Tab-separated table of C-alpha atoms in Angstrom:
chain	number	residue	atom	x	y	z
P	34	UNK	CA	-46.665	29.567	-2.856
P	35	UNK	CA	-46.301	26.151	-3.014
P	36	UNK	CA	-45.974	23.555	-1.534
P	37	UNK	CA	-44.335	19.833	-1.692
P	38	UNK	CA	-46.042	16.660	-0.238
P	39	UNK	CA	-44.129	14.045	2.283
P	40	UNK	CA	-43.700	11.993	-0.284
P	41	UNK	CA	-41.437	13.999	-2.620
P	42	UNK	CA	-39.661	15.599	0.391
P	43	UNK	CA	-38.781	11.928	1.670
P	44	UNK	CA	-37.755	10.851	-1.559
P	45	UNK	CA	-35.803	14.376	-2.363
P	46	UNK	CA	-33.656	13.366	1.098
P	47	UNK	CA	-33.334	9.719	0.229
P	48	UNK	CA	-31.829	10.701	-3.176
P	49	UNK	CA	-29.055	12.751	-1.246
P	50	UNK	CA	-28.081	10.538	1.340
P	51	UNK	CA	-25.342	8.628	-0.886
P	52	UNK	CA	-23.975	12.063	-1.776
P	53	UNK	CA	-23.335	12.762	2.212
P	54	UNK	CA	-22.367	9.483	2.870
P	55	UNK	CA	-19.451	10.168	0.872
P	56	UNK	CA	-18.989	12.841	1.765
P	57	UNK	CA	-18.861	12.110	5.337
P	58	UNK	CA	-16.357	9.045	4.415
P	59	UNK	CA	-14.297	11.679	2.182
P	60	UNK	CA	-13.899	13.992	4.956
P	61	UNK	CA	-13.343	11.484	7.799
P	62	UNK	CA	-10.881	9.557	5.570
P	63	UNK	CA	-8.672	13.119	5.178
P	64	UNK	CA	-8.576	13.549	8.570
P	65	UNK	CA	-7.373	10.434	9.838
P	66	UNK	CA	-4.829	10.963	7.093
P	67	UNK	CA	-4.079	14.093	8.694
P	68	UNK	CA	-3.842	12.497	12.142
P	69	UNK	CA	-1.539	9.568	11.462
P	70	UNK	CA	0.741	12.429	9.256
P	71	UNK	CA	0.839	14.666	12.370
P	72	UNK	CA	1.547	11.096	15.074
P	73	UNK	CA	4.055	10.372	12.559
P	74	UNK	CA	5.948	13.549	12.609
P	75	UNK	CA	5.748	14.053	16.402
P	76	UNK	CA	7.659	10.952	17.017
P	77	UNK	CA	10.166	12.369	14.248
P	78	UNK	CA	9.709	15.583	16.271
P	79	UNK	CA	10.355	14.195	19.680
P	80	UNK	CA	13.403	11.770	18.299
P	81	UNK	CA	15.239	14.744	16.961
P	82	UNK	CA	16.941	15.528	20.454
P	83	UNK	CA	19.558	12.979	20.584
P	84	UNK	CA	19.156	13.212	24.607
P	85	UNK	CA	15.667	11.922	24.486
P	86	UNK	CA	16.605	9.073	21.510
P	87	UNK	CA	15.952	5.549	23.373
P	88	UNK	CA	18.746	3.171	23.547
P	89	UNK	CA	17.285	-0.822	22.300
P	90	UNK	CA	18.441	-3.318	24.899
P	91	UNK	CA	22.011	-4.795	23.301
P	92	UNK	CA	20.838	-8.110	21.257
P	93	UNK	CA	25.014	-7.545	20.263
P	94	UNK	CA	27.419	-10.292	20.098
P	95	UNK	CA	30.645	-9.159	21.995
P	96	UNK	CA	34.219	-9.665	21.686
P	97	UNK	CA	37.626	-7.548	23.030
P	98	UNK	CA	38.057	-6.664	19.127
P	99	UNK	CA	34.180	-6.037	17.720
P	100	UNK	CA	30.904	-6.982	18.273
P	101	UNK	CA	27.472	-7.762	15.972
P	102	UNK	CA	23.926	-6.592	16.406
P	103	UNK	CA	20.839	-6.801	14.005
P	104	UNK	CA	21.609	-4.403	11.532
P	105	UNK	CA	25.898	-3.675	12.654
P	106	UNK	CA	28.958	-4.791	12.909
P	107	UNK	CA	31.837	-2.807	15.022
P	108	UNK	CA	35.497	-3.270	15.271
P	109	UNK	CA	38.584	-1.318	16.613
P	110	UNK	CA	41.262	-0.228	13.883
P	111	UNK	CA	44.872	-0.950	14.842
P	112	UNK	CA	45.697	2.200	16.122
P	113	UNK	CA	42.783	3.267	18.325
P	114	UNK	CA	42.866	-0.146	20.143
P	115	UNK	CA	46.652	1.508	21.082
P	116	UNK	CA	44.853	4.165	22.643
P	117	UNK	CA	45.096	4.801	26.049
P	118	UNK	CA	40.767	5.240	26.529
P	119	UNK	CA	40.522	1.654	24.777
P	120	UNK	CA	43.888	-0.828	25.372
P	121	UNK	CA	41.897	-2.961	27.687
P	122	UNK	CA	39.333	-5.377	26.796
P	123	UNK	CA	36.346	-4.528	29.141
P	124	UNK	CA	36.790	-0.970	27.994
P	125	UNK	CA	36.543	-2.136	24.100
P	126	UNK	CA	33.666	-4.525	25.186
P	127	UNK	CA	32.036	-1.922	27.503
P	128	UNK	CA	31.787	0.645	24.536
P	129	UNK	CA	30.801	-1.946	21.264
P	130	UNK	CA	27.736	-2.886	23.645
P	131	UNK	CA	26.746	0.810	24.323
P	132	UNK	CA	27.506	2.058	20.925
P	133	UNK	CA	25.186	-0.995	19.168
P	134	UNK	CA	22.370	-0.299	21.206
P	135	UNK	CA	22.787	3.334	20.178
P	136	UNK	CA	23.154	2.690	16.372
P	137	UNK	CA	20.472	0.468	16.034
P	138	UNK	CA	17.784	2.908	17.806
P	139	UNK	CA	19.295	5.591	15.640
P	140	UNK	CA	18.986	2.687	12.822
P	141	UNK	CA	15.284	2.808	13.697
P	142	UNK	CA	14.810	6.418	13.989
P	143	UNK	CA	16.394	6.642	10.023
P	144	UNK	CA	14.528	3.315	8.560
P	145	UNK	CA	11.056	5.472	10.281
P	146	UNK	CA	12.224	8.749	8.711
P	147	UNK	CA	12.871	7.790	5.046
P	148	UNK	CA	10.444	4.106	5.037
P	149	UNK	CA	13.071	2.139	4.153
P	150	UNK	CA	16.332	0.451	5.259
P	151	UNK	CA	19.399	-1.129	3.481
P	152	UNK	CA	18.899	-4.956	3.001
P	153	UNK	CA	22.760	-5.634	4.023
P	154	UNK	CA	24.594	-5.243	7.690
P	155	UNK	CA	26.425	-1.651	8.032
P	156	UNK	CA	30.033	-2.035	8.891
P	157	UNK	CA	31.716	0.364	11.604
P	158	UNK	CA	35.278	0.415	12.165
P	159	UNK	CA	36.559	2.931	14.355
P	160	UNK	CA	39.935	4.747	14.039
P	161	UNK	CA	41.607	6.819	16.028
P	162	UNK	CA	42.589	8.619	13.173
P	163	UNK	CA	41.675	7.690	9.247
P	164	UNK	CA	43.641	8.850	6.255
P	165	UNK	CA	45.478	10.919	7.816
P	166	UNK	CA	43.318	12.911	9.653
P	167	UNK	CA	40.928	13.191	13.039
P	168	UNK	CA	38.222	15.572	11.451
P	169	UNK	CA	36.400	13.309	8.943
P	170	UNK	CA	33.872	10.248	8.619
P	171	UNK	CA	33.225	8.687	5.503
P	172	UNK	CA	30.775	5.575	4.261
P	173	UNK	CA	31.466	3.771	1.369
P	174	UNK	CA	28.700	1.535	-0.515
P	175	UNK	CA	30.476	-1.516	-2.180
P	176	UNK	CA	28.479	-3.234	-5.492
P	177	UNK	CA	28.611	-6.101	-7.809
P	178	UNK	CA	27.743	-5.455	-11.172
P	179	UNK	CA	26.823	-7.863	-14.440
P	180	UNK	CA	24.515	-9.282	-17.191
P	181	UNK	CA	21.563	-10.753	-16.117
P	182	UNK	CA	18.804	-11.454	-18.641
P	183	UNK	CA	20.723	-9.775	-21.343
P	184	UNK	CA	20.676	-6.465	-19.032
P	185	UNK	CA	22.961	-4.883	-16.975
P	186	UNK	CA	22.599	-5.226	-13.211
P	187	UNK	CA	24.627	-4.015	-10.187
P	188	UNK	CA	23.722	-5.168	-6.593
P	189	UNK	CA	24.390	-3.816	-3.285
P	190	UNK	CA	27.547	-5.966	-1.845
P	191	UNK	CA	28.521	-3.888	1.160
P	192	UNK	CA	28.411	-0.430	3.550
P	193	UNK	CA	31.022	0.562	5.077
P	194	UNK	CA	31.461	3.097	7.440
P	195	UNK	CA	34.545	4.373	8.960
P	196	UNK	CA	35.000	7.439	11.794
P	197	UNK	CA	37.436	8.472	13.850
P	198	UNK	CA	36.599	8.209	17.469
P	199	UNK	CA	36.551	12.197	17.539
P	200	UNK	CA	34.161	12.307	14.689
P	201	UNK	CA	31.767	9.073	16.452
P	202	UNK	CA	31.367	10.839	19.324
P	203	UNK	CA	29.597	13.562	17.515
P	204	UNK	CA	25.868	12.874	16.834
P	205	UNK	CA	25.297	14.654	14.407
P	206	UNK	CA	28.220	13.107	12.560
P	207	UNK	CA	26.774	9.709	13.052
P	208	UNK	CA	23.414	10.440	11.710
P	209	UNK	CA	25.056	12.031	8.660
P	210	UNK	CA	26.927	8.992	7.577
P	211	UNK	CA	24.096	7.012	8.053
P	212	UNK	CA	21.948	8.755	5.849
P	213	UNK	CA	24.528	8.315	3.442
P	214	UNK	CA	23.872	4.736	4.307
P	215	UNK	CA	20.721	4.503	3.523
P	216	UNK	CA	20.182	6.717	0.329
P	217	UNK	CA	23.237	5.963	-1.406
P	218	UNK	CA	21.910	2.066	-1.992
P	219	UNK	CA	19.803	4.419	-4.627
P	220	UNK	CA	23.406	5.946	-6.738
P	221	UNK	CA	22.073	8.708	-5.986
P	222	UNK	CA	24.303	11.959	-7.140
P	223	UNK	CA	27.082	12.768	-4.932
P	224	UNK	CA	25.054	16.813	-4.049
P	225	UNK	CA	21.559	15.104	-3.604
P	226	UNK	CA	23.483	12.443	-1.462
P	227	UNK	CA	25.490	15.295	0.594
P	228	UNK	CA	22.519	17.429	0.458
P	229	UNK	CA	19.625	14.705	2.004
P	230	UNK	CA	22.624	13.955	4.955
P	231	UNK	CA	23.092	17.622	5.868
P	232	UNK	CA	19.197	18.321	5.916
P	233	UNK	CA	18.838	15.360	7.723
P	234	UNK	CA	21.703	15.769	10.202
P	235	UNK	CA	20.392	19.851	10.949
P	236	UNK	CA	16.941	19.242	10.255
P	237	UNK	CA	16.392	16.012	12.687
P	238	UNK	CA	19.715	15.703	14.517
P	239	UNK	CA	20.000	19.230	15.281
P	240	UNK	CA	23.589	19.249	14.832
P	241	UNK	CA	24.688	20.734	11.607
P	242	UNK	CA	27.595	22.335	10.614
P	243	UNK	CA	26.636	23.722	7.194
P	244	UNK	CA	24.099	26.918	7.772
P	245	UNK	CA	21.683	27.129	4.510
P	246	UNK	CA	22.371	30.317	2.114
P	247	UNK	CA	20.104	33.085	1.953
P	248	UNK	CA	19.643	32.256	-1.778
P	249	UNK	CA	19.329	29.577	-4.418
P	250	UNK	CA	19.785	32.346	-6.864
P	251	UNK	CA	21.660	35.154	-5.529
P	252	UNK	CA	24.210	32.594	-4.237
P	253	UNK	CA	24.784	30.223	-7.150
P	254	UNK	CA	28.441	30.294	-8.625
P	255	UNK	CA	28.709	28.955	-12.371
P	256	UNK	CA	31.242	26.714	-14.115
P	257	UNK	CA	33.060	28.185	-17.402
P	258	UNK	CA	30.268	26.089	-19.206
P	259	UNK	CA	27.697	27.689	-17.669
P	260	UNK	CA	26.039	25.195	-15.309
P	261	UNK	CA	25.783	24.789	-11.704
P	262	UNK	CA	29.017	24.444	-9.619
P	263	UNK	CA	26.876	21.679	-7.557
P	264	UNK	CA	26.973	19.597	-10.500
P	265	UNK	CA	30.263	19.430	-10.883
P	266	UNK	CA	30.883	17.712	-7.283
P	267	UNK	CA	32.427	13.886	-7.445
P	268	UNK	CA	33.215	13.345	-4.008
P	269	UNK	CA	34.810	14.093	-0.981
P	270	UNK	CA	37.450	16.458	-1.023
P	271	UNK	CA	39.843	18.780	0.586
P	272	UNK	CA	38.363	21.365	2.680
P	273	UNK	CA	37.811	24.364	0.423
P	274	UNK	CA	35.597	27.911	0.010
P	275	UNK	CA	33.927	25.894	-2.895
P	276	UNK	CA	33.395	22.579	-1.035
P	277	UNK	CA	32.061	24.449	1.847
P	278	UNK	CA	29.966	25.944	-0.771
P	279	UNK	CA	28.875	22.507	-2.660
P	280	UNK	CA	27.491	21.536	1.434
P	281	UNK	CA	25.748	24.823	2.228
P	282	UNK	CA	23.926	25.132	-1.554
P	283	UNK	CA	23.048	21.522	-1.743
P	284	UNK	CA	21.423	21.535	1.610
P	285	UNK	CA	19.765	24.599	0.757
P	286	UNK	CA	18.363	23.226	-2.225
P	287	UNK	CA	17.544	20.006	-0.900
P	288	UNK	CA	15.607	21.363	2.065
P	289	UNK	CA	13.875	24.223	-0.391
P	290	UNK	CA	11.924	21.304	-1.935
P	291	UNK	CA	11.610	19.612	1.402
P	292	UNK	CA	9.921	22.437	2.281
P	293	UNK	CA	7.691	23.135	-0.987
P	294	UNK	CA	6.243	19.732	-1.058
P	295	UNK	CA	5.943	18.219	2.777
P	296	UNK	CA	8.010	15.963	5.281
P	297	UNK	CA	7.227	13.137	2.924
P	298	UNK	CA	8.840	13.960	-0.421
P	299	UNK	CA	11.824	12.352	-0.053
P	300	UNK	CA	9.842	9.095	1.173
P	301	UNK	CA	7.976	9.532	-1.905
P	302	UNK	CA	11.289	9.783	-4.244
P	303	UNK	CA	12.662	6.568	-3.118
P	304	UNK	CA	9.319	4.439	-3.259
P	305	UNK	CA	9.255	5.596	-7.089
P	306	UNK	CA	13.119	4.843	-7.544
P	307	UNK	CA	12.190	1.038	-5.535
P	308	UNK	CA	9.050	0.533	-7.511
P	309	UNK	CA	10.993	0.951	-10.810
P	310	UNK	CA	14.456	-0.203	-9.950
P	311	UNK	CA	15.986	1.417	-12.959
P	312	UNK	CA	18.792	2.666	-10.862
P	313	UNK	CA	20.314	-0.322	-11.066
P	314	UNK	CA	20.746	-0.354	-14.446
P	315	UNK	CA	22.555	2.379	-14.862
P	316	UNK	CA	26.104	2.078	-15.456
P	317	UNK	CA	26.830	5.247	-13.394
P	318	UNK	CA	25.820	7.507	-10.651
P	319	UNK	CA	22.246	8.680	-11.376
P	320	UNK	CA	22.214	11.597	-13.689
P	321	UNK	CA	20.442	14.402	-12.471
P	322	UNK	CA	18.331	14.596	-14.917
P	323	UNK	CA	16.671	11.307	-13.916
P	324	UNK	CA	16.455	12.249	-10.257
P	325	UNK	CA	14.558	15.109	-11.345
P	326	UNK	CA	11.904	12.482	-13.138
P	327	UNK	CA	11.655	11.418	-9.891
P	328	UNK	CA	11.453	14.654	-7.940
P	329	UNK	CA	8.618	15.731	-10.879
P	330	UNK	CA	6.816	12.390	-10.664
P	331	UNK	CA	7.154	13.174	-6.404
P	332	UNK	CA	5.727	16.539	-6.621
P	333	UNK	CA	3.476	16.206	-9.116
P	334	UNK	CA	4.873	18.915	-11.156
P	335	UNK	CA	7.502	19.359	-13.928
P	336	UNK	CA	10.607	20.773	-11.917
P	337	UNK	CA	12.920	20.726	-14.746
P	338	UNK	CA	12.150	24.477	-15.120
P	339	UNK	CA	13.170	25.235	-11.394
P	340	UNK	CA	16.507	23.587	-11.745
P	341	UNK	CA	17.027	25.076	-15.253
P	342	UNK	CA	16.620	28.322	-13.392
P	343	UNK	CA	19.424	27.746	-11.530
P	344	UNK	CA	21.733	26.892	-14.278
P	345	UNK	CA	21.608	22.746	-14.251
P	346	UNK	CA	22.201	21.222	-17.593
P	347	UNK	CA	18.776	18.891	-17.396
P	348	UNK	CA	16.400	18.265	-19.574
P	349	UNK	CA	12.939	16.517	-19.313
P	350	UNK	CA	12.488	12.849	-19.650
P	351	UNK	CA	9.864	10.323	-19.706
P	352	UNK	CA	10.192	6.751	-18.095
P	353	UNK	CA	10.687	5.641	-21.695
P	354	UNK	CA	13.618	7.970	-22.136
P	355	UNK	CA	15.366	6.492	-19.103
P	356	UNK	CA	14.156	2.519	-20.423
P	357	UNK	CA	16.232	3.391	-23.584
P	358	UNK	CA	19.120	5.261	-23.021
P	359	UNK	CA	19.395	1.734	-20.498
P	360	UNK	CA	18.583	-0.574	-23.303
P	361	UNK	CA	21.100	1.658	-25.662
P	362	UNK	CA	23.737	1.233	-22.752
P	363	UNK	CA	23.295	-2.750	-22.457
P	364	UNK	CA	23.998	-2.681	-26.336
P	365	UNK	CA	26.851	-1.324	-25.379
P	366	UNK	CA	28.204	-2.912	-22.792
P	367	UNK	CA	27.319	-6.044	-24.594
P	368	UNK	CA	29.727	-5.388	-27.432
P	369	UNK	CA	32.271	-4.542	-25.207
P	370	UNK	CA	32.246	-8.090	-24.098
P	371	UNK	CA	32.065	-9.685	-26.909
C-alpha cells in the first residue's frame, strides 16, 4: 500500500482549489439567476389580477375635454361627451384622472413584461361608439419614412388608440391594445402582432376571449397555394369563422413557443430586433421569414423547420440575407426617385 506525504497531499488540494472556486462562483451565479427569474415572474404573477394592479398617484394634467400624464394623453370624442354618464365636466374630469393613473400602472406592468416601452406618448380617445360599432378597439401606429444616409428609414411618429367606452371598460381589452402598442413600434406581422396581444391579454390579464386550439397541426386550414391561412391575415376585419380562426391559431402558436423556450423569449426577440434595427428599413411589414431569424437567433435553434411544418412559405436567412435584400430595396427606391 502506499502511501503519500503532507507535502504532495497539500499541494494535490492547492492545485484544485481554483477548479472549486469556480465552481462554487458557477453554481452560485446560476442560482441567483434563477432567483431574480423567479422575483421577476412573481410580480408578473401577482400583477396578472387586474383587482390587485396598483393605481400610480395621477401626475395628469386635467381639463373638461382630456387630460395628459407621463406616458398618455385622453380625450372625449364628440359623441360620448353627449352621453348622459359624461355631459358634465367633473364627471369627464373625475374619470381622465382615474383612468391615467390606471393606464400608466398598466403602462408599467407592460414596459416590465416585454423590457421595453414606446419612446412616443400613447393617444386615447374615447368614443361612445367608433366606426360604426360598440364592440371593437383598435390602435394605430403612425410613421415617417425617408432617405437618410443613402438608406431608407421610417420612424415612429405616433400611437393611437381608440375604444369605445364599452370596450375601455373591459380590462382585458385595454391590455390587448396596448400590447399592440408596444410591439407594433417593431412592424411586426399583423398574426405575430394579434397573436403576442391575445397571449398577453389571457396569459397575464386573464381575460381572453380567444380559447387556444387543441392543435397546431390538426387545426391548420390551407390557402389554394398551399400555405398557412395565418399568413394571409392584413388586418382587422369583419367578424368571421376564419378571423375567429386567424385569433385562436395565432395565439396558439404564439404561446406554443412561449411555452417551448421560457417567459423571456419574446423579451429576447425584441432586444435582437432593437440591437439591429433592421426593421426599420424595411419598406413593409416584417416578413415572416425575418421574424423567424429572430425567433431562431431567440431560441437558439433553426425554427424554420417547425413553421415549414405547418405550411408557412419561409425560408432560412442569415443577417446578411436580410442586409441585402435592404440594400437591393434602397436601390430601388432610389431610382424611383430619381
Amino acid at each position: 500500500m502506499k502511501y503519500r506525504s503532507p507535502l504532495r497531499l497539500v499541494a494535490t488540494f492547492l492545485s484544485v482549489i481554483p477548479t472549486l472556486l469556480v465552481a462554487a462562483l458557477v453554481f452560485n451565479s446560476c442560482t441567483a439567476l434563477k432567483e431574480a427569474q423567479q422575483r421577476r415572474e412573481k410580480r408578473l404573477l401577482e400583477k396578472r389580477n387586474a383587482s390587485s394592479l396598483m393605481l400610480k398617484p395621477s401626475k395628469a394634467t386635467i381639463d373638461p375635454l382630456s387630460g395628459v400624464s407621463d406616458h398618455y394623453t385622453l380625450k372625449f370624442a364628440e359623441d360620448l361627451r353627449a352621453h348622459p354618464n359624461f355631459d358634465e365636466a367633473t364627471e369627464r374630469e373625475d374619470f381622465t384622472r382615474n383612468a391615467l393613473g390606471y393606464m400608466e400602472s398598466l403602462y408599467d406592468a407592460m414596459s416590465e413584461h416585454f423590457g421595453f416601452q414606446p419612446e412616443h406618448k400613447i393617444h386615447v380617445t374615447l368614443h361612445d361608439a367608433y366606426r360604426g360599432s360598440r364592440l371593437a378597439a383598435f390602435t394605430s401606429t403612425q410613421y415617417r419614412s425617408g432617405i437618410s444616409n443613402g438608406r431608407y428609414v421610417k420612424f415612429i411618429s405616433g400611437i393611437q388608440m381608440d375604444f369605445p367606452m364599452q370596450m375601455y371598460e373591459k380590462h382585458g381589452v385595454r391590455v390587448h391594445e396596448l400590447t399592440h402598442a408596444f410591439t407594433n413600434i417593431y412592424y411586426i406581422p399583423v398574426w405575430f402582432s394579434e397573436g403576442i396581444a391575445v397571449l398577453i391579454q389571457s396569459e397575464y390579464a386573464q381575460g381572453g376571449l380567444h380559447a387556444k386550439l387543441d392543435s397546431l397541426k390538426a387545426d391548420i386550414r390551407i390557402d389554394l397555394n398551399g400555405e398557412n391561412e395565418l399568413e394571409n391575415w392584413v388586418g382587422h376585419t369583419e367578424s368571421s369563422p376564419l378571423t375567429q380562426w386567424r385569433y385562436r391559431y395565432a395565439y396558439t402558436l404564439v404561446a406554443e413557443l412561449w411555452e417551448r423556450y421560457g417567459n423571456d423569449f419574446y423579451i429576447k426577440v425584441f432586444e435582437l430586433m432593437e440591437a439591429d434595427g433592421l426593421h426599420q428599413q424595411l419598406e413593409s411589414l416584417m416578413p415572416t421569414s425575418v421574424l423567424i431569424y429572430y425567433f431562431s437567433k431567440a431560441a437558439g435553434e433553426d425554427l424554420v423547420p417547425f413553421f415549414r411544418q405547418l405550411h408557412f412559405n419561409v425560408r432560412p436567412l442569415t443577417k446578411d440575407d436580410i442586409v441585402k435584400q435592404i440594400e437591393t430595396m434602397n436601390s430601388q427606391i432610389r431610382r424611383r426617385r430619381e
